[in-house]
PDB file of C-alpha atoms and ligand atoms in Angstrom:
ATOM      1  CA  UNK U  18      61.764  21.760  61.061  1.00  0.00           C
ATOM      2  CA  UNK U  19      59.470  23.429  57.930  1.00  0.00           C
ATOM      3  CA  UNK U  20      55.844  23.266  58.669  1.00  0.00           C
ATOM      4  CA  UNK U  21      53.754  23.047  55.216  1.00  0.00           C
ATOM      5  CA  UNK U  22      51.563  25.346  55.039  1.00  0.00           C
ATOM      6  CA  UNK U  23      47.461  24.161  55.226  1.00  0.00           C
ATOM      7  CA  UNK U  24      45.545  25.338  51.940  1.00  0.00           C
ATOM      8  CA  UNK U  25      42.358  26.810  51.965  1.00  0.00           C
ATOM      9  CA  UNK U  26      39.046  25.558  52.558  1.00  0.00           C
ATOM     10  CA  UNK U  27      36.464  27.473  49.875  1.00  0.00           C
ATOM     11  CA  UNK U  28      32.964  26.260  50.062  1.00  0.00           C
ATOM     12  CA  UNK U  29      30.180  27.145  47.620  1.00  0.00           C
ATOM     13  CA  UNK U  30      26.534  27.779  48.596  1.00  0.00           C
ATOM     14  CA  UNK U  31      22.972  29.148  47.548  1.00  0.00           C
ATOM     15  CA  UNK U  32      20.147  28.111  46.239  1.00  0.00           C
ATOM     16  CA  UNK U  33      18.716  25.685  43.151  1.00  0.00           C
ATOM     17  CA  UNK U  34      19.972  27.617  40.366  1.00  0.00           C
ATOM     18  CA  UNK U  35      22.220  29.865  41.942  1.00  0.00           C
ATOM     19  CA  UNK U  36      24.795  29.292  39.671  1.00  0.00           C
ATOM     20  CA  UNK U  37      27.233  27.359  41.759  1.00  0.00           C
ATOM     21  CA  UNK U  38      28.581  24.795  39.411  1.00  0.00           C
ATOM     22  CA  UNK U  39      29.501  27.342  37.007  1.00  0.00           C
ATOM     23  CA  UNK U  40      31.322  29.532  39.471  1.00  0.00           C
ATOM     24  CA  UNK U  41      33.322  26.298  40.591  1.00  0.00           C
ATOM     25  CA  UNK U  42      34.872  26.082  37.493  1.00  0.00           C
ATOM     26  CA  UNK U  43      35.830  30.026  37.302  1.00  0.00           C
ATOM     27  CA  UNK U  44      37.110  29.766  40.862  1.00  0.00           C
ATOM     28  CA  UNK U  45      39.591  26.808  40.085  1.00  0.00           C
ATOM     29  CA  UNK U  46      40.843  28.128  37.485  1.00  0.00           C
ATOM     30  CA  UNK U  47      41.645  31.759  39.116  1.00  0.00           C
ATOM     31  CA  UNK U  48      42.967  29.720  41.837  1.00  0.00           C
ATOM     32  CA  UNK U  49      45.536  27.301  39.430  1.00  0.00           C
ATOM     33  CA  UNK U  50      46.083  30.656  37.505  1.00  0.00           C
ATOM     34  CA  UNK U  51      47.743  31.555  41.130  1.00  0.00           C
ATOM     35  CA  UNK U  52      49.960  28.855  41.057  1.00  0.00           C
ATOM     36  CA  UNK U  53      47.649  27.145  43.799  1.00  0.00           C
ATOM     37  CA  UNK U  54      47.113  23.053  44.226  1.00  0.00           C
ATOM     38  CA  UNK U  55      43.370  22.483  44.160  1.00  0.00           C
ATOM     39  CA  UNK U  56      41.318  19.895  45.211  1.00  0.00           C
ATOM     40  CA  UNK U  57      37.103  20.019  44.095  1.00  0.00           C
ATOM     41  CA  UNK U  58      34.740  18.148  46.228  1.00  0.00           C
ATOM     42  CA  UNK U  59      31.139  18.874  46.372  1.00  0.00           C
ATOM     43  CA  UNK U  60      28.164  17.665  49.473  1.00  0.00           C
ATOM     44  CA  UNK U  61      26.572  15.533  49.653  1.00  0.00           C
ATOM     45  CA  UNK U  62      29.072  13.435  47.751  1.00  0.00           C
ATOM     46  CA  UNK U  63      32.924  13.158  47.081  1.00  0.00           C
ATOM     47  CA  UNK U  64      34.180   9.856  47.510  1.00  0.00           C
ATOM     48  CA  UNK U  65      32.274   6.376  46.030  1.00  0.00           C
ATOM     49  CA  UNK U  66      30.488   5.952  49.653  1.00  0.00           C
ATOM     50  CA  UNK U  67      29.109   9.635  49.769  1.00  0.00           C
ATOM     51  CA  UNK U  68      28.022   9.670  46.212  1.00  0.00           C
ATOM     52  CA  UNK U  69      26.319   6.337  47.282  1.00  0.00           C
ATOM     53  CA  UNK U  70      24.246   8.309  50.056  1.00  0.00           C
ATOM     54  CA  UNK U  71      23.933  11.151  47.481  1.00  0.00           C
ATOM     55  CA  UNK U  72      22.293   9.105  44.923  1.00  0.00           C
ATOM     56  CA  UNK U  73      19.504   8.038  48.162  1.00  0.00           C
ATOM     57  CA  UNK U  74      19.230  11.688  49.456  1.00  0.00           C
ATOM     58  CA  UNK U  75      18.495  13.160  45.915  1.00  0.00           C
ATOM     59  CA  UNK U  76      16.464  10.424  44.676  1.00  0.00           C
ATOM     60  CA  UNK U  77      13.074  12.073  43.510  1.00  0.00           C
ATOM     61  CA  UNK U  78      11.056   8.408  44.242  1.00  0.00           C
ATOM     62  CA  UNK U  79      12.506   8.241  48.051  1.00  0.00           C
ATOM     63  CA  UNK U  80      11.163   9.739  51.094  1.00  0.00           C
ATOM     64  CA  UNK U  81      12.653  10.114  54.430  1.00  0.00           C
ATOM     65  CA  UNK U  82      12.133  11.815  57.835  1.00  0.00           C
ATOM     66  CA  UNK U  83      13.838  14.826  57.778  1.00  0.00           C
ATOM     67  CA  UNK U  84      16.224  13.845  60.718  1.00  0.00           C
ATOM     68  CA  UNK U  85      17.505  11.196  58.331  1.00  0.00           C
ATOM     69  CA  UNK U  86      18.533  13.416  55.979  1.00  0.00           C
ATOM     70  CA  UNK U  87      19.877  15.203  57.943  1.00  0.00           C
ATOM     71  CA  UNK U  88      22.422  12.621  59.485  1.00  0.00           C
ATOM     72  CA  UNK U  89      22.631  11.186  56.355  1.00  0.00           C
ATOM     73  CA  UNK U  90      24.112  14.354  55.395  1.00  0.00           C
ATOM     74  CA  UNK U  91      26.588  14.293  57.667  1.00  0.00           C
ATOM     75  CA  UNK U  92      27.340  10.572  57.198  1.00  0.00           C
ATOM     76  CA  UNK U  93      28.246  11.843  53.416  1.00  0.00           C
ATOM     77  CA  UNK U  94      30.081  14.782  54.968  1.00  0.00           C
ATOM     78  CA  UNK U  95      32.538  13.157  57.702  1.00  0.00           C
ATOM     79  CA  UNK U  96      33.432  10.700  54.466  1.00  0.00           C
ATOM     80  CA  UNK U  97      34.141  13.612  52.393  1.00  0.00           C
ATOM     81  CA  UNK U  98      36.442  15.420  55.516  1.00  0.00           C
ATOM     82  CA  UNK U  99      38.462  12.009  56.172  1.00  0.00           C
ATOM     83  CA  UNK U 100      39.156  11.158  52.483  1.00  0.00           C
ATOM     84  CA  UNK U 101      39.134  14.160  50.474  1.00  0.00           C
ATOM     85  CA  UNK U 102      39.510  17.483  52.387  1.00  0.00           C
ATOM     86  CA  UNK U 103      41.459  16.667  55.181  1.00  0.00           C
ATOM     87  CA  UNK U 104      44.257  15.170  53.468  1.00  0.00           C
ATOM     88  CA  UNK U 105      44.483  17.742  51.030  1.00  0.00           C
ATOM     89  CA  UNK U 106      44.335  20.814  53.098  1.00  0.00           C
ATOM     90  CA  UNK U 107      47.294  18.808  55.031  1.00  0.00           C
ATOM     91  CA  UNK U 108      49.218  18.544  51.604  1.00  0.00           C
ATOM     92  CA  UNK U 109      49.038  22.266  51.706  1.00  0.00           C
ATOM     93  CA  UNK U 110      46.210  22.213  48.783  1.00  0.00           C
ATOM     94  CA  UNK U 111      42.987  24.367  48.400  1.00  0.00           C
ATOM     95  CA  UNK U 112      40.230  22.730  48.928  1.00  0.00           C
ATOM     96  CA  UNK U 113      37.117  23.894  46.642  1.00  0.00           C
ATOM     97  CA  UNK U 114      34.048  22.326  48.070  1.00  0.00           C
ATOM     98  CA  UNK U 115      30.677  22.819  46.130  1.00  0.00           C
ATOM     99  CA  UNK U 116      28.177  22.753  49.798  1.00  0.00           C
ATOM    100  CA  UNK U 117      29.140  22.039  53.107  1.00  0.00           C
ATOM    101  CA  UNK U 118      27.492  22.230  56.468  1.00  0.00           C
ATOM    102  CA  UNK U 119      26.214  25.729  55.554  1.00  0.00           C
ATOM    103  CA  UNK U 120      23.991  23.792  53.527  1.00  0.00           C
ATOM    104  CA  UNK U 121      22.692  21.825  56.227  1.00  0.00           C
ATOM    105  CA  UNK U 122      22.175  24.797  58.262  1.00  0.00           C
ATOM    106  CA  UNK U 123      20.058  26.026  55.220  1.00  0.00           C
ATOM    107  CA  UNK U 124      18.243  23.048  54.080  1.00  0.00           C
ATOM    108  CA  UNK U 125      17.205  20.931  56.887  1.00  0.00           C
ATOM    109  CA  UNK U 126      17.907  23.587  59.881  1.00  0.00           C
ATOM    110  CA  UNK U 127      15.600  26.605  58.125  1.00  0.00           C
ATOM    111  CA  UNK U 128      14.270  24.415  55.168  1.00  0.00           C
ATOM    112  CA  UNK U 129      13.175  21.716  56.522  1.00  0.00           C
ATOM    113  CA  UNK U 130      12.673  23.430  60.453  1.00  0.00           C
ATOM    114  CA  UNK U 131      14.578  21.013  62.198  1.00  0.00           C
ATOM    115  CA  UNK U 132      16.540  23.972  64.025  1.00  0.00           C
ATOM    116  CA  UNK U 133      20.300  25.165  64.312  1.00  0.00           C
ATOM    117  CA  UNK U 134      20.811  23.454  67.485  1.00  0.00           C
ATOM    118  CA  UNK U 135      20.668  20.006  65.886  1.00  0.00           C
ATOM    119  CA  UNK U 136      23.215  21.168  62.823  1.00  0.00           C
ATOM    120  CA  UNK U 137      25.680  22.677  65.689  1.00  0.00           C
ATOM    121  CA  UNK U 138      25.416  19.731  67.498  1.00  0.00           C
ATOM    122  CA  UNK U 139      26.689  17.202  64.726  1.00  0.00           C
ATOM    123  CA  UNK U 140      29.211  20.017  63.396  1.00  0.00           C
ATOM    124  CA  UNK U 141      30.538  20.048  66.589  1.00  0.00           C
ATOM    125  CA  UNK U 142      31.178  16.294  66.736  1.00  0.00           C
ATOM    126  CA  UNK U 143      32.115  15.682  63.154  1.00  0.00           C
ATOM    127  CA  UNK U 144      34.206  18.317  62.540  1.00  0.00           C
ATOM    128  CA  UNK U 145      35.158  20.444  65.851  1.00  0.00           C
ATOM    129  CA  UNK U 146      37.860  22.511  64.349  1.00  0.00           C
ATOM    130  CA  UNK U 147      37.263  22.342  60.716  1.00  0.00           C
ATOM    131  CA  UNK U 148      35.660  25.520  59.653  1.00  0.00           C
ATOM    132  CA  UNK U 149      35.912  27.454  55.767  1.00  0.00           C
ATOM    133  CA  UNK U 150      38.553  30.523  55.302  1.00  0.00           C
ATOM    134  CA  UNK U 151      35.883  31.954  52.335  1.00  0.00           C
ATOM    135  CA  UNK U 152      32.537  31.020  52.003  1.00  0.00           C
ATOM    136  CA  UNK U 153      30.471  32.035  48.971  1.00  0.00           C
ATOM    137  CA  UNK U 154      27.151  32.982  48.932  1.00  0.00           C
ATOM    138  CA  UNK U 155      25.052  32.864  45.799  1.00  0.00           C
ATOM    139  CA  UNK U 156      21.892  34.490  46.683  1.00  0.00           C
ATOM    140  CA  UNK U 157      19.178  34.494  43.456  1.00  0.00           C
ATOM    141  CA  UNK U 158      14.969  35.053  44.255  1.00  0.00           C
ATOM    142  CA  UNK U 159      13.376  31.715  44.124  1.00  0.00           C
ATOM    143  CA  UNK U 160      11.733  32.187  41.275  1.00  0.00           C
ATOM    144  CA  UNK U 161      14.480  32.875  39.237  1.00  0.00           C
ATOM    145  CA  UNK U 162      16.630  30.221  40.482  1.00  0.00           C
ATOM    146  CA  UNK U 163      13.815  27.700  39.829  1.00  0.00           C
ATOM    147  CA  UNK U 164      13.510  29.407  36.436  1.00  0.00           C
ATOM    148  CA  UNK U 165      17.170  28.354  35.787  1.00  0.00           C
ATOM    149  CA  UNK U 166      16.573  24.580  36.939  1.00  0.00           C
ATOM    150  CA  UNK U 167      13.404  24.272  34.988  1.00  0.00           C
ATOM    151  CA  UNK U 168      15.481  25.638  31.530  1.00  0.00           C
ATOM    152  CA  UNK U 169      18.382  22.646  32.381  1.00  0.00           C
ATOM    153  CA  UNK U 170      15.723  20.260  31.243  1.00  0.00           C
ATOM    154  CA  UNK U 171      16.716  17.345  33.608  1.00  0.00           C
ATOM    155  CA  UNK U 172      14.736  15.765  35.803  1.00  0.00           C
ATOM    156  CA  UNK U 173      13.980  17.193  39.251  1.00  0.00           C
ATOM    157  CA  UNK U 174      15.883  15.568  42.099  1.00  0.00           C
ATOM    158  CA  UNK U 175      13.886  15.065  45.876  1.00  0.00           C
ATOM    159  CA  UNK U 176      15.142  18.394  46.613  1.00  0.00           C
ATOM    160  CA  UNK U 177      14.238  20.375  43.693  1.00  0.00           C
ATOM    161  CA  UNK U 178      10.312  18.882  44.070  1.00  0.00           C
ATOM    162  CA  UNK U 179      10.196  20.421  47.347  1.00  0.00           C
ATOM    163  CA  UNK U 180       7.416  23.571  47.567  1.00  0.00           C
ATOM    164  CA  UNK U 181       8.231  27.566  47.256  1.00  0.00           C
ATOM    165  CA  UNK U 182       7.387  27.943  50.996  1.00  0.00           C
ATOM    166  CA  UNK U 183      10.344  25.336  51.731  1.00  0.00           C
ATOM    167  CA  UNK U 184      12.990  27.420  49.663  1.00  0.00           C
ATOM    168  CA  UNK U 185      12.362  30.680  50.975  1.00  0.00           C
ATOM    169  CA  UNK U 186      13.119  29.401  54.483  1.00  0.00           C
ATOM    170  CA  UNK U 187      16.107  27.986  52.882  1.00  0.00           C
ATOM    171  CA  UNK U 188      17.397  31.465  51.081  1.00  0.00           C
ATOM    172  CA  UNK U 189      16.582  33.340  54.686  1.00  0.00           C
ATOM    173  CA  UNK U 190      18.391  30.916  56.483  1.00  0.00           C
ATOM    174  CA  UNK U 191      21.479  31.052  54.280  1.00  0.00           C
ATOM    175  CA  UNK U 192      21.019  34.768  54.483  1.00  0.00           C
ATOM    176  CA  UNK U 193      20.828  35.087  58.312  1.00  0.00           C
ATOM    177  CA  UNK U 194      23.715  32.868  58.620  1.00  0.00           C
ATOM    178  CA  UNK U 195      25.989  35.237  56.003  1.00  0.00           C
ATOM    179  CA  UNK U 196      24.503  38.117  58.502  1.00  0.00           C
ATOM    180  CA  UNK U 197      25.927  36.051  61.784  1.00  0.00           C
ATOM    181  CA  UNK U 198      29.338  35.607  59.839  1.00  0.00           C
ATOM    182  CA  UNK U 199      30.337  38.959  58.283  1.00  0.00           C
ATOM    183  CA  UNK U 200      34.252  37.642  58.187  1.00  0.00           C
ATOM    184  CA  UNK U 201      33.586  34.616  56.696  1.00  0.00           C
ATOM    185  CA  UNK U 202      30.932  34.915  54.010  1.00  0.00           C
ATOM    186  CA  UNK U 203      30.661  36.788  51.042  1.00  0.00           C
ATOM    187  CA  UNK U 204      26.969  37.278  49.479  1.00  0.00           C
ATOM    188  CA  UNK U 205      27.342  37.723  45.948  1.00  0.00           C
ATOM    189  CA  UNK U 206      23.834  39.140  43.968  1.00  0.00           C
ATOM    190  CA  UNK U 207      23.408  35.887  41.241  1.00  0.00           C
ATOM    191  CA  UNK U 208      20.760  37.838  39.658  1.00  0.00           C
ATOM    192  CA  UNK U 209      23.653  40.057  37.822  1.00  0.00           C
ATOM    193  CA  UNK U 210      25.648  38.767  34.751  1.00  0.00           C
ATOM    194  CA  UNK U 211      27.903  36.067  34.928  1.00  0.00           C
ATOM    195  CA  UNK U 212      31.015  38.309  34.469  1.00  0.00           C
ATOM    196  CA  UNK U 213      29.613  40.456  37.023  1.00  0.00           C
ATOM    197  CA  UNK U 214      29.087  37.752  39.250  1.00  0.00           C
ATOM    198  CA  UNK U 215      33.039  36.316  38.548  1.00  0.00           C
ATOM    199  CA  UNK U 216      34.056  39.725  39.173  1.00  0.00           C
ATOM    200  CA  UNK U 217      32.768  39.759  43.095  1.00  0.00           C
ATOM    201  CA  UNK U 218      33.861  36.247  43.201  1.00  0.00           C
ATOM    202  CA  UNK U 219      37.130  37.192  42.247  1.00  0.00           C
ATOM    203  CA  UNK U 220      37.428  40.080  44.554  1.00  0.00           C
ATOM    204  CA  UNK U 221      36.459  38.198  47.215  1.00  0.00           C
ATOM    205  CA  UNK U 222      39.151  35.524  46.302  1.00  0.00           C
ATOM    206  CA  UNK U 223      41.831  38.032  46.290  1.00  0.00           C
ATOM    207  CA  UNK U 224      40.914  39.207  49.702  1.00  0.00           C
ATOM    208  CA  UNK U 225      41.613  36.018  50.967  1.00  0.00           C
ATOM    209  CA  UNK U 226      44.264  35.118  49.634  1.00  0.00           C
ATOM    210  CA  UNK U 227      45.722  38.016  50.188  1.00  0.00           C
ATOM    211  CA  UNK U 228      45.761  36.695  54.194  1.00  0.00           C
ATOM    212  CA  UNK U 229      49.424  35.189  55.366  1.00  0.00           C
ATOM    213  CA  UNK U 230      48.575  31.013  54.092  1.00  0.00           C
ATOM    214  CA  UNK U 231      48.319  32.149  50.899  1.00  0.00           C
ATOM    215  CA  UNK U 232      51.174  32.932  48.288  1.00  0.00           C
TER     216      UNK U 232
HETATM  217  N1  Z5A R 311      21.778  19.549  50.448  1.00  0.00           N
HETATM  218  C1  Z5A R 311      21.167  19.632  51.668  1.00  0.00           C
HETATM  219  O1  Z5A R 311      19.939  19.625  51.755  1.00  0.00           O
HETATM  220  N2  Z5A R 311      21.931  19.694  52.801  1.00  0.00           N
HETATM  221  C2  Z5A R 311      23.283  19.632  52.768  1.00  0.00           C
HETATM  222  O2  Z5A R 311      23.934  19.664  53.819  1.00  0.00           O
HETATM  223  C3  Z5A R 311      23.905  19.565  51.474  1.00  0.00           C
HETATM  224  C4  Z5A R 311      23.133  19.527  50.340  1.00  0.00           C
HETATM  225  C5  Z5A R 311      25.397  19.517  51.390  1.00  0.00           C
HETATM  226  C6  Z5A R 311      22.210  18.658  45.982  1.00  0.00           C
HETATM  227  O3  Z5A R 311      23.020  19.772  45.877  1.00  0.00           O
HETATM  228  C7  Z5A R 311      21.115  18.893  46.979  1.00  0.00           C
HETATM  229  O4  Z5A R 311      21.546  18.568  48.300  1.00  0.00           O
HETATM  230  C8  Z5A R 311      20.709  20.344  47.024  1.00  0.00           C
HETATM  231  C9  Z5A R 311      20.710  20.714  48.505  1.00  0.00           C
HETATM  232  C10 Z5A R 311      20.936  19.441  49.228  1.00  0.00           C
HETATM  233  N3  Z5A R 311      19.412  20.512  46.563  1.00  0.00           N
HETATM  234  N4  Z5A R 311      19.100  20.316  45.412  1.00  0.00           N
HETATM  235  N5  Z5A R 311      18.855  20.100  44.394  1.00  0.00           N
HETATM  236  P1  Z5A R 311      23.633  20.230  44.498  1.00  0.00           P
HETATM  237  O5  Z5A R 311      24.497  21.390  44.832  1.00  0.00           O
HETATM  238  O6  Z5A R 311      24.275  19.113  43.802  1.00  0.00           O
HETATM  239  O7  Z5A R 311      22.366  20.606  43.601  1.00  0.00           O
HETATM  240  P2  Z5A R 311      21.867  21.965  43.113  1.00  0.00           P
HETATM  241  O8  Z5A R 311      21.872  23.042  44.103  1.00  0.00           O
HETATM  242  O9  Z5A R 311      20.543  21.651  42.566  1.00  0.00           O
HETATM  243  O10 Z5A R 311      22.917  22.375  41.998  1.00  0.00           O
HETATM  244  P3  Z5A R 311      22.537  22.914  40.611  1.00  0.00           P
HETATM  245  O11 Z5A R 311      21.149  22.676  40.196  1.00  0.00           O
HETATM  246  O12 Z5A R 311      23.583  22.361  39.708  1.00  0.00           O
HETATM  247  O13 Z5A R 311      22.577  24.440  40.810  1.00  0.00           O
HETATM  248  P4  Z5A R 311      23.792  25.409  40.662  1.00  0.00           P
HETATM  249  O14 Z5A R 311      25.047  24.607  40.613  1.00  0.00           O
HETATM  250  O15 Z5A R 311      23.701  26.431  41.717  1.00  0.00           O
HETATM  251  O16 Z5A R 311      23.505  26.101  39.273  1.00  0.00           O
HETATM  252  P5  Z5A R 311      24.257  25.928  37.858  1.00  0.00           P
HETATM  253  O17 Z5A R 311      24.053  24.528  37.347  1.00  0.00           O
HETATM  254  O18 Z5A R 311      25.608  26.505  37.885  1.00  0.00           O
HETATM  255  O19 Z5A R 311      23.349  26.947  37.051  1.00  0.00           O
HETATM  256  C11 Z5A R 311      22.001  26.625  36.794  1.00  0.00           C
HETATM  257  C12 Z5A R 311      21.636  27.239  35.422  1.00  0.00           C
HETATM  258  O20 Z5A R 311      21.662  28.665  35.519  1.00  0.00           O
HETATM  259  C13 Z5A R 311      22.596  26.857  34.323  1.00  0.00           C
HETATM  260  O21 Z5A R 311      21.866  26.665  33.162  1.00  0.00           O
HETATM  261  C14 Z5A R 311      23.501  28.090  34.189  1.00  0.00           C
HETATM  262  O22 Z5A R 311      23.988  28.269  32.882  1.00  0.00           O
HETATM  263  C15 Z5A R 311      22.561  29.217  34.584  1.00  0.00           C
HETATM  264  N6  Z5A R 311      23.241  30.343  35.237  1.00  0.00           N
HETATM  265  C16 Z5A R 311      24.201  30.278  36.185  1.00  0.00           C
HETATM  266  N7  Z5A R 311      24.590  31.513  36.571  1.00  0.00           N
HETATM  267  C17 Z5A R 311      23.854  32.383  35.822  1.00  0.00           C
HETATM  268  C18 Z5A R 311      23.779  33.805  35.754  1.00  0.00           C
HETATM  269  N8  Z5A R 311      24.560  34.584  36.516  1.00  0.00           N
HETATM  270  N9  Z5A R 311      22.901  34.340  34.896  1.00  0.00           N
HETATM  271  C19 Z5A R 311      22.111  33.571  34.119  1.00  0.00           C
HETATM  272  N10 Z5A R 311      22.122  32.223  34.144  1.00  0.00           N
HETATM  273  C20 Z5A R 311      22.983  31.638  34.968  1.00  0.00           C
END
């Protein structure tokens, strides 16, 4: 009996402004340029339920205990493993997902001081085994990366109104959690050009897939 082989699971991470949607699109298209399936997802979000809870967790007019958002974020995030990622990785695809429970970790673990324990604990439950093969760290100063939202010209989401204090603790705690992961994260420098910063990406991509799933 042939086994097919399980794709990858590539999540995306930083900061506001880091530069994360515009690496997604450089990093599918290395990864089709392989010959690879892909799938794109991004948290919170994915399928018509989690974009639902999206649109409440990002609205700039709402307000919420911060243990709310953080099960609502992993409300979002077990739809987004059952419908989207799951199935894909088992149809042997790559699986490109803009955020996952790194974010979590970041946001309301260090951001908004609820603690690790309480991510763990609901990582543990909703997803025991799932876990990324890469994940990619945009890191970019605060001040720059708010620099870059401000220039976008949209309007500022519940997240994005949040004060400097709140994404500092986010950066160190996406920073400390790159520094308890060595195998597993890469921490790219988003300050540098964007061709600098595909180069790393794409360094780090080869690395990976130079590992015995991929081909
Ligand atoms: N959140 C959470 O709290 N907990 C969780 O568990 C999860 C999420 C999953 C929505 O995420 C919010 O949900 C998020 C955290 C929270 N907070 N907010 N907001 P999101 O990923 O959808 O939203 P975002 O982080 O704000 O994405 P973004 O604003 O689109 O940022 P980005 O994707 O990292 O940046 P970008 O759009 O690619 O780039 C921003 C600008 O900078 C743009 O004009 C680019 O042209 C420019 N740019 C990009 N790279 C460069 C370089 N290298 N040099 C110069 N300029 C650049």
């Amino acid at each position: 009996m042939t086994h097919r082989r399980r794709g990858l699971l590539i999540t995306l991470e930083g900061g506001e402004g880091a530069g994360k949607t515009t690496a997604q699109q450089f990093i599918y298209d290395w990864l089709r340029a392989q010959g690879r399936s892909v799938t794109t997802t991004r948290e919170p979000g994915g399928t018509p339920l989690a974009e639902g809870i999206r649109n409440i967790l990002l609205d700039a007019k709402g307000e919420m205990a911060p243990a709310t958002e953080l099960l609502l974020m992993f409300a979002a995030r077990a739809e987004n493993i059952a419908k989207i990622i799951e199935p894909a990785l088992g149809q042997g695809q790559d699986v490109l997902c803009d955020r996952f429970t790194d974010a979590s970790r970041a946001y309301q673990g260090a951001g908004r001081e609820l603690g690790l324990a309480a991510v763990d604990a609901l990582a543990d439950w909703v997803h025991p085994t799932l876990k990324p093969d890469l994940t990619l760290l945009l890191d970019v100063p605060v001040e720059i990366g708010m620099e870059r939202v401000g220039k976008r010209g949209a309007a500022l989401n519940r997240f994005e109104l949040a004060d400097t204090a709140f994404f500092e603790r986010v950066r160190h705690g996406y920073l400390e959690q790159a520094m308890r992961e060595p195998d597993r994260f890469v921490v790219i420098d988003a300050t540098q050009s964007l061709n600098e910063v595909q180069t790393e990406i794409q360094s780090a991509l080869e690395a990976v897939c130079g590992g015995e799933h991929c081909g």
